[in-house]
PDB file of C-alpha atoms in Angstrom:
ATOM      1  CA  UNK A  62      -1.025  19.503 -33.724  1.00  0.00           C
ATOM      2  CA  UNK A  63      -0.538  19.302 -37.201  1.00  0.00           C
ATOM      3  CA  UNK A  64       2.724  21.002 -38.592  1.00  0.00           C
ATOM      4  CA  UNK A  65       1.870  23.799 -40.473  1.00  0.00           C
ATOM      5  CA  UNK A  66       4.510  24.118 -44.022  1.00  0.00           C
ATOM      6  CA  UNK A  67       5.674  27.067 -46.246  1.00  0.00           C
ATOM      7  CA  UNK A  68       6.584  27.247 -49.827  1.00  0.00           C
ATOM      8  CA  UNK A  69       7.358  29.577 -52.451  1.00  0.00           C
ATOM      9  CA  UNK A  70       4.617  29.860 -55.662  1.00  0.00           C
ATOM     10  CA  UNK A  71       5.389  31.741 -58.849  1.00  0.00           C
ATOM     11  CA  UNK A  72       2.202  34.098 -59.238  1.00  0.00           C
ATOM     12  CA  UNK A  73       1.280  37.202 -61.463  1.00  0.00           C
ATOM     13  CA  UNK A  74       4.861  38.183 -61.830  1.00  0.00           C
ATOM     14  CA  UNK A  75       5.986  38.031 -58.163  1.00  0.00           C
ATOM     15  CA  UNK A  76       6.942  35.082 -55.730  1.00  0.00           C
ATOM     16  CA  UNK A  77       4.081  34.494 -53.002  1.00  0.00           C
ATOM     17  CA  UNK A  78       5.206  32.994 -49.696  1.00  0.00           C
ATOM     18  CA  UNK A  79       2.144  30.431 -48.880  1.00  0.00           C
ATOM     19  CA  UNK A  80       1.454  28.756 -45.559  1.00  0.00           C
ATOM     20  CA  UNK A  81      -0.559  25.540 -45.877  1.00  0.00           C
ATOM     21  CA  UNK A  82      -2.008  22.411 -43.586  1.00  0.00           C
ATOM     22  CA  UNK A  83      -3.991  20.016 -43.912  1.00  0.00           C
ATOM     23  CA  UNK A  84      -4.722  17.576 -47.255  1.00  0.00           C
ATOM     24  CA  UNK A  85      -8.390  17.820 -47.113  1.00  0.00           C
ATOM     25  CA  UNK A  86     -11.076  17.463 -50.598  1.00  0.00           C
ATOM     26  CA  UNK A  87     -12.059  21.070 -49.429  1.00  0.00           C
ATOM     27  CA  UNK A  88      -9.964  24.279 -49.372  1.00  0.00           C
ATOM     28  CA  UNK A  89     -10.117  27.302 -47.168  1.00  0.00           C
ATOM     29  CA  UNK A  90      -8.389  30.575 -48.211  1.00  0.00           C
ATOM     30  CA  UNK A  91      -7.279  32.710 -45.094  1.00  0.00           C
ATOM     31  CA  UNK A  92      -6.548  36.196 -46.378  1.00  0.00           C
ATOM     32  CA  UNK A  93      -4.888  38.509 -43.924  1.00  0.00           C
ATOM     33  CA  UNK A  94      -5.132  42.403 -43.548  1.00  0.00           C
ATOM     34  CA  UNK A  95      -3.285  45.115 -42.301  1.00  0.00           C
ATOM     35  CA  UNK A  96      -0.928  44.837 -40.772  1.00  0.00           C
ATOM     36  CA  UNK A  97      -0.548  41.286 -40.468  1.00  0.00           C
ATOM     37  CA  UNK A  98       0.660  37.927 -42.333  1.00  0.00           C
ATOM     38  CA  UNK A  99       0.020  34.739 -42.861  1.00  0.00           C
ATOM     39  CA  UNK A 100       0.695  33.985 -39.188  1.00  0.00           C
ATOM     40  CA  UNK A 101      -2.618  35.586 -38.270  1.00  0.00           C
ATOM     41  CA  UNK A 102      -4.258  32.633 -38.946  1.00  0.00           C
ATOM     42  CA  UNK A 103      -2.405  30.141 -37.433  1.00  0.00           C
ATOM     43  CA  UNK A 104      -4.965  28.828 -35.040  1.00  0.00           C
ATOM     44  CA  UNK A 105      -7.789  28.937 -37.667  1.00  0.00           C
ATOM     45  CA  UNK A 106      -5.517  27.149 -40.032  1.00  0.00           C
ATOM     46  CA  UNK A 107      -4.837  23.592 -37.563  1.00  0.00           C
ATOM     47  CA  UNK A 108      -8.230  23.818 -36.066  1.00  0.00           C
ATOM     48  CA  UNK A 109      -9.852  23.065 -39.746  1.00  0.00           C
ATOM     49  CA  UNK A 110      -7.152  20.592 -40.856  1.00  0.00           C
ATOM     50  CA  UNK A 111      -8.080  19.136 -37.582  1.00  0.00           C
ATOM     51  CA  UNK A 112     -11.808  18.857 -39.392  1.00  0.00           C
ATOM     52  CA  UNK A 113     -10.319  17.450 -42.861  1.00  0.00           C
ATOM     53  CA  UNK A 114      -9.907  20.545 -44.676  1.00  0.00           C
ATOM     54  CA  UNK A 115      -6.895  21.645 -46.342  1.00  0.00           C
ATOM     55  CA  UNK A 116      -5.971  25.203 -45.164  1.00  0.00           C
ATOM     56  CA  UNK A 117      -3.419  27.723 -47.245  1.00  0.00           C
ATOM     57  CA  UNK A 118      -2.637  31.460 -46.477  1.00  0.00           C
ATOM     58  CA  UNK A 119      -0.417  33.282 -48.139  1.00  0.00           C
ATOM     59  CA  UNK A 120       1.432  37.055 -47.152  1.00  0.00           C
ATOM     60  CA  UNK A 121      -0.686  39.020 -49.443  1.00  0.00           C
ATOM     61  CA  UNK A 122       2.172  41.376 -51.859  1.00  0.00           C
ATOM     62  CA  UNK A 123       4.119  43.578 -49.899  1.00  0.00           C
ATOM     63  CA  UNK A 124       4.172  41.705 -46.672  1.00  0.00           C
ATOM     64  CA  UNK A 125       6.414  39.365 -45.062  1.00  0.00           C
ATOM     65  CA  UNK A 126       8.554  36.753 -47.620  1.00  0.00           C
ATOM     66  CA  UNK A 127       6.162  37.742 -50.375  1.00  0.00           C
ATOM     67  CA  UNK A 128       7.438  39.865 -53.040  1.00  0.00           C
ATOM     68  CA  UNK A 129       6.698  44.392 -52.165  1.00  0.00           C
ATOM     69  CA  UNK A 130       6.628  45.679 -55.968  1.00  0.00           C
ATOM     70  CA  UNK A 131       7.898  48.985 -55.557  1.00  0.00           C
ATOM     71  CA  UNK A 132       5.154  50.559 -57.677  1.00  0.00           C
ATOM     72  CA  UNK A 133       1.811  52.274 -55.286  1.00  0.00           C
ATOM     73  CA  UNK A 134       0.257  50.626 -58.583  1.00  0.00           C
ATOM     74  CA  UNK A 135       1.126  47.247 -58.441  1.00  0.00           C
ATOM     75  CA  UNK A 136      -1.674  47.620 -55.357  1.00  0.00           C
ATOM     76  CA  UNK A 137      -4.830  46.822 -57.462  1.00  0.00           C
ATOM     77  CA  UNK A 138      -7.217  44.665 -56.165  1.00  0.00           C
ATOM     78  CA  UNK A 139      -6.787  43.457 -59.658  1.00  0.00           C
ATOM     79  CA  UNK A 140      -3.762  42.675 -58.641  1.00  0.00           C
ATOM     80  CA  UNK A 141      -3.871  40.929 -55.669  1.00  0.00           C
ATOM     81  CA  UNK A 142      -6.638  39.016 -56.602  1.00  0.00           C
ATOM     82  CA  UNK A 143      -4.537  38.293 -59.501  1.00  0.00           C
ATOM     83  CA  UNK A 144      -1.964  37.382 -57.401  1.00  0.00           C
ATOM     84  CA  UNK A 145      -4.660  34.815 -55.535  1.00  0.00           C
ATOM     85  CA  UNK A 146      -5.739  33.057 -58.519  1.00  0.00           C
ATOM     86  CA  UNK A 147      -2.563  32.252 -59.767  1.00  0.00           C
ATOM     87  CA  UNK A 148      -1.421  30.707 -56.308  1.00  0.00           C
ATOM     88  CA  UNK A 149      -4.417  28.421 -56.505  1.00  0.00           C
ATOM     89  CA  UNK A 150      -4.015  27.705 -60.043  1.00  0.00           C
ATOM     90  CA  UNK A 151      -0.067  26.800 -58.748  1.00  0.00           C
ATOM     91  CA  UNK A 152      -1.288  24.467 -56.117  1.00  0.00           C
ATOM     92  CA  UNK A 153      -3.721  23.080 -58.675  1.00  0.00           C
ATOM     93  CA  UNK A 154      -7.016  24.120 -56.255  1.00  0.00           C
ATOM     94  CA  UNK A 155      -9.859  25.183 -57.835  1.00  0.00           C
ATOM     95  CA  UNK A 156     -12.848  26.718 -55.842  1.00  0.00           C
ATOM     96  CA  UNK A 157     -12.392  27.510 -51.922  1.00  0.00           C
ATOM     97  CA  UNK A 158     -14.110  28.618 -48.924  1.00  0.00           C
ATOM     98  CA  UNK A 159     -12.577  32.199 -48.376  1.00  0.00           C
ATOM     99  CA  UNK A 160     -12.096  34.066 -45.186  1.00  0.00           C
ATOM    100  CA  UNK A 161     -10.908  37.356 -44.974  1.00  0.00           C
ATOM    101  CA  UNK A 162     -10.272  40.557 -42.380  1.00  0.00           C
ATOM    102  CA  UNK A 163      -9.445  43.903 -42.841  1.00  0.00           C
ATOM    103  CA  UNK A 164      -7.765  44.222 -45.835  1.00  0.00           C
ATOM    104  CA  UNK A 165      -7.789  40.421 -46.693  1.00  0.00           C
ATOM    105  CA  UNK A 166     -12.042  41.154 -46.694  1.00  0.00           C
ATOM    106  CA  UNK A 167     -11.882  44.170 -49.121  1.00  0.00           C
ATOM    107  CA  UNK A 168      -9.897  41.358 -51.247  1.00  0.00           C
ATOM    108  CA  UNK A 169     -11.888  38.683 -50.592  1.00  0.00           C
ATOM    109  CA  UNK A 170     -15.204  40.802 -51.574  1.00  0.00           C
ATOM    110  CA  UNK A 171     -13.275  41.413 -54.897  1.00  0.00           C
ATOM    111  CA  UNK A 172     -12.026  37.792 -55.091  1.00  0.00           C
ATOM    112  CA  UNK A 173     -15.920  37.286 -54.990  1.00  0.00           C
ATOM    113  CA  UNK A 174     -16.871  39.759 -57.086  1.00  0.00           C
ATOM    114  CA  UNK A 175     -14.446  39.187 -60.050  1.00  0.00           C
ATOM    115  CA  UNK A 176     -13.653  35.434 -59.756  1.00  0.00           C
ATOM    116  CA  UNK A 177     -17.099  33.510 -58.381  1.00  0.00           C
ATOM    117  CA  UNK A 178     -16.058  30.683 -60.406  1.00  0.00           C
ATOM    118  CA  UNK A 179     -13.515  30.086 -57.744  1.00  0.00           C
ATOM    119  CA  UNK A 180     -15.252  30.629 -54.881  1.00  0.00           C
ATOM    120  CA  UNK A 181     -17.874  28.371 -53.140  1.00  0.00           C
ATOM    121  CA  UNK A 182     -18.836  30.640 -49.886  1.00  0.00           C
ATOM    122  CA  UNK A 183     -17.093  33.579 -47.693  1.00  0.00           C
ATOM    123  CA  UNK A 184     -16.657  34.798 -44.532  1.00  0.00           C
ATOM    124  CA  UNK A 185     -15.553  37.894 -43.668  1.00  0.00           C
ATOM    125  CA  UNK A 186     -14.276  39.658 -40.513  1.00  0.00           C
ATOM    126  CA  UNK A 187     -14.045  43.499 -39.774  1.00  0.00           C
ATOM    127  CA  UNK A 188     -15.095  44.692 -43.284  1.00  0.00           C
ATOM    128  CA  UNK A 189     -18.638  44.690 -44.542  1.00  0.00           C
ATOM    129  CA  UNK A 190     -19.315  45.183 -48.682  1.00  0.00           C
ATOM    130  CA  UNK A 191     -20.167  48.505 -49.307  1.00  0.00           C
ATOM    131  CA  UNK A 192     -20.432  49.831 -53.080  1.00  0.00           C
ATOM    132  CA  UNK A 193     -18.277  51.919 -54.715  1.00  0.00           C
ATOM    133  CA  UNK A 194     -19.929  55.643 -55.018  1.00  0.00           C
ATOM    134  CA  UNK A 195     -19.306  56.703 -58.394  1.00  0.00           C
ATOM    135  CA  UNK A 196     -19.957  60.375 -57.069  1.00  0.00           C
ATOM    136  CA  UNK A 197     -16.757  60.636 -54.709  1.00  0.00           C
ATOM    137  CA  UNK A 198     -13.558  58.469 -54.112  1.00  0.00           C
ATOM    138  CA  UNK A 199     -13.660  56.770 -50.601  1.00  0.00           C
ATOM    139  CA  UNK A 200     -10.482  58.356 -49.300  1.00  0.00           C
ATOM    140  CA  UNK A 201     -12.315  61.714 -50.162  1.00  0.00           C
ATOM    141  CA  UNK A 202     -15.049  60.275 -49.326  1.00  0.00           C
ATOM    142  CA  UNK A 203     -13.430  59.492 -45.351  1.00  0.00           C
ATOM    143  CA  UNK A 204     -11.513  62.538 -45.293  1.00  0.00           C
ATOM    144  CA  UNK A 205     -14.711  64.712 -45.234  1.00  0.00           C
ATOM    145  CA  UNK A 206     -15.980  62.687 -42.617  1.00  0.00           C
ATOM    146  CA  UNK A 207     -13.330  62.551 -40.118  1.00  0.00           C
ATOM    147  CA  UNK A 208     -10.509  64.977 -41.012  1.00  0.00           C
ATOM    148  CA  UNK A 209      -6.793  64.845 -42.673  1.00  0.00           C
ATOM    149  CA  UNK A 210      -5.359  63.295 -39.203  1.00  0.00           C
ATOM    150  CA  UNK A 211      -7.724  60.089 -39.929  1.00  0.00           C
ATOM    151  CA  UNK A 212      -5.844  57.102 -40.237  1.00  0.00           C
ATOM    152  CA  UNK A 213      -6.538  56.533 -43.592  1.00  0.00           C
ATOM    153  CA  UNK A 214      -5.578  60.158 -44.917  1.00  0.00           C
ATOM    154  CA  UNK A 215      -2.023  60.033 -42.980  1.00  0.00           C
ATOM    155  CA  UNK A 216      -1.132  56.975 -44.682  1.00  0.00           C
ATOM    156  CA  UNK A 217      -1.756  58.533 -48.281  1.00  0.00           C
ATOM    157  CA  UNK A 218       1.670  60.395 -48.633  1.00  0.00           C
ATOM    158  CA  UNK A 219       4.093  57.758 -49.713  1.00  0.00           C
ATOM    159  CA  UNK A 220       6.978  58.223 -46.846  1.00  0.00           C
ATOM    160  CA  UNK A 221       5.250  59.911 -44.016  1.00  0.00           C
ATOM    161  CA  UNK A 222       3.780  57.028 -42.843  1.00  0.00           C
ATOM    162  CA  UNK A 223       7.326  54.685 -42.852  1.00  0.00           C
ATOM    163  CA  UNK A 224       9.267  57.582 -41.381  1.00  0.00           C
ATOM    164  CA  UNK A 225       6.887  57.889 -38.088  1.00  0.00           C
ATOM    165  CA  UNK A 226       6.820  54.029 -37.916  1.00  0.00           C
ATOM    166  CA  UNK A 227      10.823  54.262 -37.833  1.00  0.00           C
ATOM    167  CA  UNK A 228      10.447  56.176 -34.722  1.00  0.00           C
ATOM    168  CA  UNK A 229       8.556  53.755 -32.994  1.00  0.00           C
ATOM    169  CA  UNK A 230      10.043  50.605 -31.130  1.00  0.00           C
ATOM    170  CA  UNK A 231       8.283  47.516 -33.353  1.00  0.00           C
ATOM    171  CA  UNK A 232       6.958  45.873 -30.520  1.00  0.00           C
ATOM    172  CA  UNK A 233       4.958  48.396 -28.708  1.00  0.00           C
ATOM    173  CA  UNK A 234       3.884  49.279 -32.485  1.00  0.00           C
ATOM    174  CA  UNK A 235       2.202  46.008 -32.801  1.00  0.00           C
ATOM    175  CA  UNK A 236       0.913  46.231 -29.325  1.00  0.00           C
ATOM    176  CA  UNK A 237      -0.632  49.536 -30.264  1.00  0.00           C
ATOM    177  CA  UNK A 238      -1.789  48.322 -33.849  1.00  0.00           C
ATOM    178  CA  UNK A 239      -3.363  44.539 -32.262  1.00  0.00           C
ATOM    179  CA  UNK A 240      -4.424  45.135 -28.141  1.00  0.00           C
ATOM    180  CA  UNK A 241      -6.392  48.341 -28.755  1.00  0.00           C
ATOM    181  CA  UNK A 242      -9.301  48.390 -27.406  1.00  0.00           C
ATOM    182  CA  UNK A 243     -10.904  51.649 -28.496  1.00  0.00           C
ATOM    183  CA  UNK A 244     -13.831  52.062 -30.953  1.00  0.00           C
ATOM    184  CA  UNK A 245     -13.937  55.320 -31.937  1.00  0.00           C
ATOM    185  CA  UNK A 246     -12.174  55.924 -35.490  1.00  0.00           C
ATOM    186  CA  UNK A 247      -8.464  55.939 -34.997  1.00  0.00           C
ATOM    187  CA  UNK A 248      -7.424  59.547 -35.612  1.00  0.00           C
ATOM    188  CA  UNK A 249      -3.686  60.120 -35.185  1.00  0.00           C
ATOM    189  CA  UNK A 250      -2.420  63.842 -34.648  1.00  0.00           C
ATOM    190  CA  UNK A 251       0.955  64.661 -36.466  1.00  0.00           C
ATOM    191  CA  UNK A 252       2.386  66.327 -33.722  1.00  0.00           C
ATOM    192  CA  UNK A 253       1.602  63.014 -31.944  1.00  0.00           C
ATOM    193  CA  UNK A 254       2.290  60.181 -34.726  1.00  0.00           C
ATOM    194  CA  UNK A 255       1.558  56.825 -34.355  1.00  0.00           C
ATOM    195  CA  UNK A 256       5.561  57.127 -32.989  1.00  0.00           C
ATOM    196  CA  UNK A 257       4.159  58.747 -29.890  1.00  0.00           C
ATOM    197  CA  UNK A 258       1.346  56.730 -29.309  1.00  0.00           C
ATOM    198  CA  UNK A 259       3.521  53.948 -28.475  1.00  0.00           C
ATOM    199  CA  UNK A 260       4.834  55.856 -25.560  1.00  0.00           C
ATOM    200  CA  UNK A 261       1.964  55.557 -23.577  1.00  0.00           C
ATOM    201  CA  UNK A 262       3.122  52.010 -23.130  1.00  0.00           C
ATOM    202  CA  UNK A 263       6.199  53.356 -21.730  1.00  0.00           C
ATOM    203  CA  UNK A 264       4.313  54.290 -18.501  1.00  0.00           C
ATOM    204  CA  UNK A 265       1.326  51.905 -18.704  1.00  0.00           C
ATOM    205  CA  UNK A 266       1.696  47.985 -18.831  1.00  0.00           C
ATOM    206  CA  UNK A 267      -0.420  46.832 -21.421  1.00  0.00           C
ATOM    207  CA  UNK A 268      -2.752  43.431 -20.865  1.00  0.00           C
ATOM    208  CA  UNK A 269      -2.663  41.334 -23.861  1.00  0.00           C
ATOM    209  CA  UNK A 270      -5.682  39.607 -24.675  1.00  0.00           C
ATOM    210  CA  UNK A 271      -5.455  35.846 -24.447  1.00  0.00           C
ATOM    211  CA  UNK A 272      -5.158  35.328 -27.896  1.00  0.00           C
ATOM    212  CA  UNK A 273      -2.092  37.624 -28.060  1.00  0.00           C
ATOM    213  CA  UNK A 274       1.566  36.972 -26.377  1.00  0.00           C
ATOM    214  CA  UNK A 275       4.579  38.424 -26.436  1.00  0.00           C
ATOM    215  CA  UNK A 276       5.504  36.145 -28.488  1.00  0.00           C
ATOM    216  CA  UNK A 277       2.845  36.648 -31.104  1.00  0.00           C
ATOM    217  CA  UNK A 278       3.956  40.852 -30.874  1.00  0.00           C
ATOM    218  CA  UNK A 279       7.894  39.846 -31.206  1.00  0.00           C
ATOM    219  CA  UNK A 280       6.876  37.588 -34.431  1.00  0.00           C
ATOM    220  CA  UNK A 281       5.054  40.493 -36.088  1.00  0.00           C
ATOM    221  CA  UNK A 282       7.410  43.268 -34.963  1.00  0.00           C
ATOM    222  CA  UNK A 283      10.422  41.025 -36.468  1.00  0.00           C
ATOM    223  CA  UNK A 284       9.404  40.512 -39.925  1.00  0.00           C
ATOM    224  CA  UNK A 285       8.019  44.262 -40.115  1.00  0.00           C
ATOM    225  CA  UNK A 286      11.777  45.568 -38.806  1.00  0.00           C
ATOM    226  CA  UNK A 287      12.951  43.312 -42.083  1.00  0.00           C
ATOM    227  CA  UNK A 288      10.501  44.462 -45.131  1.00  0.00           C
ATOM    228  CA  UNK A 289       9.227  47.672 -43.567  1.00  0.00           C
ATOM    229  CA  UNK A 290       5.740  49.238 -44.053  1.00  0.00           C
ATOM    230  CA  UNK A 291       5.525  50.297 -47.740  1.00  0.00           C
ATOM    231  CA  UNK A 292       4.085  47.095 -49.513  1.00  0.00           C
ATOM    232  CA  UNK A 293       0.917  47.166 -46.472  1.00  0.00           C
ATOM    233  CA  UNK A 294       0.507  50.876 -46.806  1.00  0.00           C
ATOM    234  CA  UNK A 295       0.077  50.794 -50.521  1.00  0.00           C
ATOM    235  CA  UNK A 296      -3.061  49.332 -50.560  1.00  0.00           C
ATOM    236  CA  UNK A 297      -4.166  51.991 -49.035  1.00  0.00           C
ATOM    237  CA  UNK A 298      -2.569  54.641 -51.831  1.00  0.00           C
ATOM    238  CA  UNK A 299      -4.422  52.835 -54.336  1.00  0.00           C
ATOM    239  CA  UNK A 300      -7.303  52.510 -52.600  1.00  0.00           C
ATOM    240  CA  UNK A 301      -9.483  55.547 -54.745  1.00  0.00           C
TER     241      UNK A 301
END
C-alpha cells in the first residue's frame, strides 16, 4: 500500500492541510463534507494511485490542520472554491477529476459551475444539483418544510450548536453522526440535543459497518476535540 503524504499549501489567504498519493498524468480531487476530513477518503485515495492516478484531498477551511477563519463569512463557496483553485495552482495541477459528498458535493457543483476550465468530469455522492430559487433562501426554504428542530435550522445560531456538541462524549458523536442508519430527515429536539442522542449508545452497543472501526471513530473524534465544530458549521450559516 502506497504511503499516503501531507503538506502544508499557501491558498486564498489561509494555510490548507493537503493529503496526496500517487504521481499519476491524471488528478483526482476528493472533497470531503460534514463532518469529516481528508481522512474520509483514505481508501479511495490508494485504490486509484494503485490505477496510476495521482490522488490529493485537502481539509476543506475550518476542519482539521486547515486554517477556521473566524468570520461565518469567510464560508463562501466563493471561498472555498477559492481556496481549491489556489491549492491546485500550488501543486502546479491543472484540470482534475473531482469527487465530492455532502458538503464537499455542494462545492464540487460550484467548483463546476464557476471554474470548468479546471475540471474534466465529477462525481458526486449524497448531494444532487439543485438550483438556487431566487423566490426563497434554502434554509427558509427547509425550515418551512420540516420545522426549526431540523438539522439544518439548529445549526444556524452561531454557539448553540458547539455548546450541545461539548456535552457529548466525541466518540459516540461520530458514531451517531457516521453509523446511522435512519432515512428520515434528521430532526433533533432541543430538549434532546444531539448531546442526548448519543446516550442511546450508552445502553445499546452500536454495530459499525465494515467500513467503519473504532479506530476510524477515535481518529475523527480526536481532531474534532482539538479545532471544535465552528469552521464545519459555518458553511452552513452562510449557506442562504
Amino acid at each position: 500500500m502506497e504511503k499516503i503524504e501531507h503538506a502544508t499549501v499557501r491558498t486564498n489567504g489561509i494555510n490548507m492541510h493537503v493529503a496526496s498519493v500517487g504521481d499519476g498524468p491524471d488528478t483526482v480531487l476528493f472533497i470531503h463534507g460534514f463532518p469529516e476530513l481528508w481522512y474520509s477518503w483514505r481508501h479511495q485515495m490508494v485504490s486509484l494511485a494503485a490505477l496510476g492516478y495521482r490522488t490529493v484531498a485537502p481539509d476543506l477551511r475550518g476542519y482539521g490542520n486547515t486554517d477556521a477563519p473566524p468570520s461565518v463569512d469567510s464560508y463562501t463557496a466563493f471561498h472555498v472554491v477559492g481556496d481549491l483553485v489556489g491549492m491546485l495552482d500550488a501543486l502546479g495541477i491543472g484540470r482534475v477529476f473531482v469527487v465530492g459528498h455532502d458538503w464537499g458535493a455542494m462545492i464540487a457543483w460550484y467548483l463546476c459551475l464557476l471554474r470548468p476550465d479546471r475540471v474534466k468530469a465529477l462525481v458526486n455522492t449524497s448531494v444532487a444539483w439543485f438550483p438556487r430559487d431566487p423566490e426563497r433562501k434554502p434554509v427558509e426554504k427547509m425550515r418551512a418544510m420540516f420545522g426549526d428542530d431540523y438539522y439544518v435550522c439548529r445549526f444556524q445560531e452561531p454557539g448553540e450548536a458547539e455548546e450541545d456538541f461539548a456535552k457529548a462524549d466525541p466518540a459516540k458523536l461520530f458514531k451517531l453522526f457516521l453509523a446511522g442508519r435512519d432515512p428520515s430527515p434528521p430532526i433533533v429536539t432541543k430538549d434532546v440535543g444531539f448531546s442526548g442522542m448519543t446516550k442511546l449508545f450508552e445502553d445499546h452497543q452500536v454495530d459499525l459497518p465494515s467500513w467503519l472501526s473504532e479506530d476510524d471513530i477515535n481518529f475523527y473524534a480526536a481532531q474534532f476535540s482539538r479545532t471544535g465544530f465552528t469552521g464545519g458549521l459555518n458553511y452552513y450559516r452562510c449557506w442562504d
